[in-house]
Amino acid sequence: MLKTFSVTNIGRKRKINQDYVYTSERPVGQLPNLFLVADGMGGHNAGDYASREAVEAIVESVADSEETEPARVLEEAIQAANARIRWLAAASPLLEGMGTTVVAAACDGKVLHVANVGDSRLYVVNRLGIKQITRDHSWVEEMVRRGGIGRAEARNHPDKNIITRAVGADDTVKVDFFTVDLEEGDEILMCTDGLTNMLEDEEIRMILDGARDIVEKAQELVRAANESGGRDNISVILIEPFA
């Protein structure tokens, strides 16, 4: 039995929440369930508008899709969201340049299907540790992959927030896909960088390990991120696929 909980928090420094989350434990179109995290960017209110519009476009596309393969369903939906953001941005000078990250997931029994664009993340956490499944599409992460800087240096790099892919940035968007075989005891964490910029992966794992239930786990993650500075909006979706 799938158990989920989600929370989004403005943090301590921002005046507006540009994150947007969506959860459905019930089927959406051909998918058995659907979970989305988006972190918008852009001036004025464009960032929160971008994340909300992208998520709504994805949900609508998934619901209407005739594809049966989860990766194709999600690819089609994220491209539809990209087209909507591009169209909206072109229609209003106030929305010019807006975009958003997206992490999407659907849990089909013991198989997790994941898609991502940007630097929001999905992890699988269990008694063996915490494993990041998605790859950050960021300038600093590219430097780490090429060996230009170390992981510790990357964490506090001044250009950490520069992303190399976003929904709405170009006419088409390249999406990464992952398939994860789940095991009893696995927990899925989806989150924006407002969490991961404030807490180390091992801190996240310890919080999840120490809390009583899924609600307390999510709330404790947000509290800890805010206590560490809360420099950005913080959004979390937790999924217990075998609860």
Short mmCIF file of C-alpha atoms in Angstrom, two decimals:
data_model
loop_
_atom_site.label_atom_id
_atom_site.label_comp_id
_atom_site.label_asym_id
_atom_site.label_seq_id
_atom_site.Cartn_x
_atom_site.Cartn_y
_atom_site.Cartn_z
CA MET A 1 0.00 0.00 0.00
CA LEU A 2 1.49 3.30 -1.15
CA LYS A 3 1.78 6.04 1.49
CA THR A 4 2.75 9.63 0.63
CA PHE A 5 3.07 13.06 2.18
CA SER A 6 4.07 16.40 0.67
CA VAL A 7 4.89 19.86 1.98
CA THR A 8 6.10 23.14 0.52
CA ASN A 9 7.49 26.04 2.56
CA ILE A 10 8.51 29.56 1.57
CA GLY A 11 11.72 29.41 3.64
CA ARG A 12 13.24 32.29 5.60
CA LYS A 13 14.62 34.57 2.88
CA ARG A 14 12.18 34.56 -0.05
CA LYS A 15 9.09 36.72 -0.38
CA ILE A 16 7.27 34.32 -2.68
CA ASN A 17 7.13 30.55 -3.03
CA GLN A 18 8.17 29.58 -6.56
CA ASP A 19 7.97 25.83 -5.86
CA TYR A 20 4.95 23.75 -6.80
CA VAL A 21 4.18 20.13 -5.92
CA TYR A 22 1.54 17.67 -7.09
CA THR A 23 0.69 14.22 -5.77
CA SER A 24 -1.87 11.66 -6.86
CA GLU A 25 -1.90 8.19 -5.35
CA ARG A 26 -4.66 7.32 -7.81
CA PRO A 27 -4.12 6.61 -11.53
CA VAL A 28 -3.67 9.56 -13.86
CA GLY A 29 -4.25 8.49 -17.44
CA GLN A 30 -2.13 5.40 -18.10
CA LEU A 31 0.08 5.97 -15.05
CA PRO A 32 -0.77 4.20 -11.76
CA ASN A 33 0.02 7.39 -9.79
CA LEU A 34 1.89 10.64 -10.37
CA PHE A 35 4.21 12.82 -8.29
CA LEU A 36 5.70 16.14 -9.43
CA VAL A 37 8.07 18.73 -7.98
CA ALA A 38 8.83 21.97 -9.81
CA ASP A 39 11.04 24.93 -8.87
CA GLY A 40 10.27 28.00 -10.95
CA MET A 41 12.55 30.84 -11.96
CA GLY A 42 11.97 34.30 -13.37
CA GLY A 43 11.40 37.86 -12.22
CA HIS A 44 8.28 39.30 -10.58
CA ASN A 45 5.77 36.46 -10.20
CA ALA A 46 7.02 34.57 -13.25
CA GLY A 47 8.75 31.82 -11.28
CA ASP A 48 5.72 30.67 -9.32
CA TYR A 49 3.61 31.03 -12.47
CA ALA A 50 6.04 28.85 -14.45
CA SER A 51 6.14 26.03 -11.91
CA ARG A 52 2.36 25.96 -11.50
CA GLU A 53 1.64 26.10 -15.24
CA ALA A 54 4.22 23.41 -15.98
CA VAL A 55 2.77 21.04 -13.40
CA GLU A 56 -0.79 21.65 -14.61
CA ALA A 57 0.28 21.05 -18.23
CA ILE A 58 2.01 17.79 -17.27
CA VAL A 59 -1.02 16.50 -15.37
CA GLU A 60 -3.36 17.39 -18.27
CA SER A 61 -1.08 15.72 -20.82
CA VAL A 62 -0.66 12.55 -18.74
CA ALA A 63 -4.43 12.32 -18.24
CA ASP A 64 -5.05 12.58 -21.99
CA SER A 65 -2.10 10.52 -23.24
CA GLU A 66 -2.68 7.42 -25.34
CA GLU A 67 0.89 6.22 -24.75
CA THR A 68 1.30 3.20 -22.48
CA GLU A 69 5.05 3.27 -21.80
CA PRO A 70 5.65 5.50 -18.70
CA ALA A 71 8.76 7.17 -20.14
CA ARG A 72 6.86 8.10 -23.31
CA VAL A 73 3.94 9.42 -21.26
CA LEU A 74 6.26 11.62 -19.20
CA GLU A 75 8.32 12.74 -22.21
CA GLU A 76 5.18 13.84 -24.03
CA ALA A 77 3.90 15.62 -20.93
CA ILE A 78 7.11 17.52 -20.18
CA GLN A 79 7.39 18.62 -23.82
CA ALA A 80 3.78 19.86 -23.59
CA ALA A 81 4.69 21.81 -20.45
CA ASN A 82 7.71 23.27 -22.23
CA ALA A 83 5.52 24.42 -25.12
CA ARG A 84 3.02 26.03 -22.72
CA ILE A 85 5.71 27.93 -20.83
CA ARG A 86 7.27 29.15 -24.09
CA TRP A 87 3.89 30.30 -25.38
CA LEU A 88 2.98 32.11 -22.16
CA ALA A 89 6.39 33.80 -21.94
CA ALA A 90 6.13 35.02 -25.53
CA ALA A 91 2.68 36.47 -24.84
CA SER A 92 3.72 38.70 -21.92
CA PRO A 93 6.87 40.78 -21.37
CA LEU A 94 6.50 40.23 -17.60
CA LEU A 95 6.91 36.48 -18.13
CA GLU A 96 9.82 36.63 -20.55
CA GLY A 97 12.63 34.24 -19.59
CA MET A 98 10.62 32.24 -17.08
CA GLY A 99 11.26 28.53 -16.66
CA THR A 100 11.15 25.73 -14.15
CA THR A 101 12.81 22.54 -13.03
CA VAL A 102 10.68 19.38 -12.99
CA VAL A 103 11.05 16.00 -11.34
CA ALA A 104 8.31 13.51 -12.18
CA ALA A 105 7.79 10.02 -10.79
CA ALA A 106 5.33 7.17 -11.06
CA CYS A 107 5.52 4.03 -8.92
CA ASP A 108 4.35 0.85 -10.65
CA GLY A 109 4.56 -1.89 -8.06
CA LYS A 110 8.26 -2.56 -7.52
CA VAL A 111 9.39 -0.30 -10.38
CA LEU A 112 9.83 3.46 -10.12
CA HIS A 113 9.79 5.56 -13.30
CA VAL A 114 11.52 8.95 -13.02
CA ALA A 115 12.00 11.94 -15.32
CA ASN A 116 13.89 15.14 -14.56
CA VAL A 117 14.95 18.49 -15.94
CA GLY A 118 17.03 20.89 -13.84
CA ASP A 119 18.45 20.49 -10.35
CA SER A 120 15.49 19.35 -8.26
CA ARG A 121 16.16 15.81 -7.11
CA LEU A 122 14.81 12.35 -6.43
CA TYR A 123 16.50 10.04 -3.92
CA VAL A 124 15.94 6.47 -2.78
CA VAL A 125 16.67 6.06 0.93
CA ASN A 126 16.93 2.80 2.88
CA ARG A 127 18.90 1.17 5.68
CA LEU A 128 21.97 1.01 3.42
CA GLY A 129 22.06 4.77 2.85
CA ILE A 130 20.78 7.50 0.57
CA LYS A 131 21.18 7.42 -3.22
CA GLN A 132 20.51 10.30 -5.59
CA ILE A 133 18.80 8.89 -8.68
CA THR A 134 18.48 12.06 -10.76
CA ARG A 135 21.42 14.02 -12.15
CA ASP A 136 21.57 17.77 -11.57
CA HIS A 137 21.53 19.81 -14.76
CA SER A 138 23.65 22.63 -13.39
CA TRP A 139 26.84 24.41 -14.38
CA VAL A 140 28.61 23.45 -11.15
CA GLU A 141 27.57 19.80 -11.49
CA GLU A 142 29.03 19.78 -15.02
CA MET A 143 32.33 21.02 -13.58
CA VAL A 144 32.27 18.24 -10.97
CA ARG A 145 31.67 15.60 -13.65
CA ARG A 146 34.61 16.91 -15.67
CA GLY A 147 36.86 16.90 -12.62
CA GLY A 148 37.24 20.69 -12.52
CA ILE A 149 36.14 21.00 -8.90
CA GLY A 150 35.46 18.60 -6.03
CA ARG A 151 32.09 17.75 -4.51
CA ALA A 152 32.83 19.72 -1.31
CA GLU A 153 33.81 22.83 -3.27
CA ALA A 154 30.70 22.50 -5.44
CA ARG A 155 28.43 22.64 -2.42
CA ASN A 156 29.35 26.25 -1.61
CA HIS A 157 30.21 27.47 -5.11
CA PRO A 158 28.83 30.97 -5.84
CA ASP A 159 27.41 29.80 -9.20
CA LYS A 160 25.68 26.76 -7.72
CA ASN A 161 22.21 27.92 -8.75
CA ILE A 162 22.99 28.30 -12.47
CA ILE A 163 21.15 25.46 -14.20
CA THR A 164 21.88 24.19 -17.70
CA ARG A 165 18.42 22.82 -18.49
CA ALA A 166 14.95 24.10 -17.65
CA VAL A 167 11.42 23.60 -18.86
CA GLY A 168 10.70 26.72 -20.93
CA ALA A 169 14.31 27.67 -21.71
CA ASP A 170 14.34 26.43 -25.33
CA ASP A 171 11.88 25.32 -28.00
CA THR A 172 12.44 21.70 -26.97
CA VAL A 173 13.80 20.34 -23.71
CA LYS A 174 16.02 17.32 -23.14
CA VAL A 175 14.63 15.08 -20.41
CA ASP A 176 16.57 12.46 -18.43
CA PHE A 177 14.81 9.21 -17.59
CA PHE A 178 15.58 6.61 -14.92
CA THR A 179 14.05 3.27 -13.95
CA VAL A 180 14.60 2.06 -10.39
CA ASP A 181 13.87 -1.41 -9.02
CA LEU A 182 12.43 -0.89 -5.56
CA GLU A 183 12.84 -3.18 -2.57
CA GLU A 184 11.05 -3.54 0.76
CA GLY A 185 12.17 -0.73 3.07
CA ASP A 186 12.90 1.77 0.30
CA GLU A 187 11.67 5.32 0.73
CA ILE A 188 11.47 7.86 -2.09
CA LEU A 189 12.32 11.53 -1.53
CA MET A 190 11.60 14.20 -4.15
CA CYS A 191 12.71 17.74 -3.34
CA THR A 192 13.81 21.15 -4.57
CA ASP A 193 17.28 22.58 -3.98
CA GLY A 194 15.95 24.60 -1.06
CA LEU A 195 16.37 21.36 0.88
CA THR A 196 19.58 19.98 -0.64
CA ASN A 197 21.45 23.29 -0.54
CA MET A 198 20.81 23.50 3.19
CA LEU A 199 21.36 19.87 4.23
CA GLU A 200 23.96 17.26 3.34
CA ASP A 201 22.64 13.95 2.01
CA GLU A 202 23.66 12.16 5.19
CA GLU A 203 21.84 14.74 7.33
CA ILE A 204 18.71 14.05 5.26
CA ARG A 205 19.09 10.31 5.79
CA MET A 206 19.52 10.71 9.55
CA ILE A 207 16.40 12.87 9.81
CA LEU A 208 14.38 10.30 7.87
CA ASP A 209 15.77 7.52 10.03
CA GLY A 210 15.01 9.32 13.29
CA ALA A 211 11.43 10.49 12.71
CA ARG A 212 8.38 8.45 13.74
CA ASP A 213 6.24 8.57 10.61
CA ILE A 214 6.08 10.00 7.10
CA VAL A 215 4.46 13.27 8.22
CA GLU A 216 7.07 13.94 10.89
CA LYS A 217 9.85 13.05 8.44
CA ALA A 218 8.75 15.67 5.92
CA GLN A 219 8.14 18.33 8.56
CA GLU A 220 11.52 17.68 10.18
CA LEU A 221 13.29 18.04 6.82
CA VAL A 222 11.69 21.45 6.30
CA ARG A 223 12.44 22.53 9.86
CA ALA A 224 16.09 21.50 9.55
CA ALA A 225 16.50 23.30 6.21
CA ASN A 226 15.07 26.47 7.72
CA GLU A 227 17.29 26.17 10.80
CA SER A 228 20.29 25.86 8.47
CA GLY A 229 19.41 29.19 6.85
CA GLY A 230 16.26 28.62 4.79
CA ARG A 231 17.72 30.59 1.89
CA ASP A 232 15.22 29.26 -0.64
CA ASN A 233 11.77 27.72 -0.89
CA ILE A 234 11.70 24.15 0.41
CA SER A 235 9.51 21.43 -1.10
CA VAL A 236 9.40 17.75 -0.22
CA ILE A 237 7.43 14.72 -1.39
CA LEU A 238 7.97 11.49 0.53
CA ILE A 239 6.72 8.17 -0.83
CA GLU A 240 6.69 4.88 1.05
CA PRO A 241 5.91 2.35 -1.71
CA PHE A 242 5.51 -0.65 0.61
CA ALA A 243 3.87 0.99 3.63
#
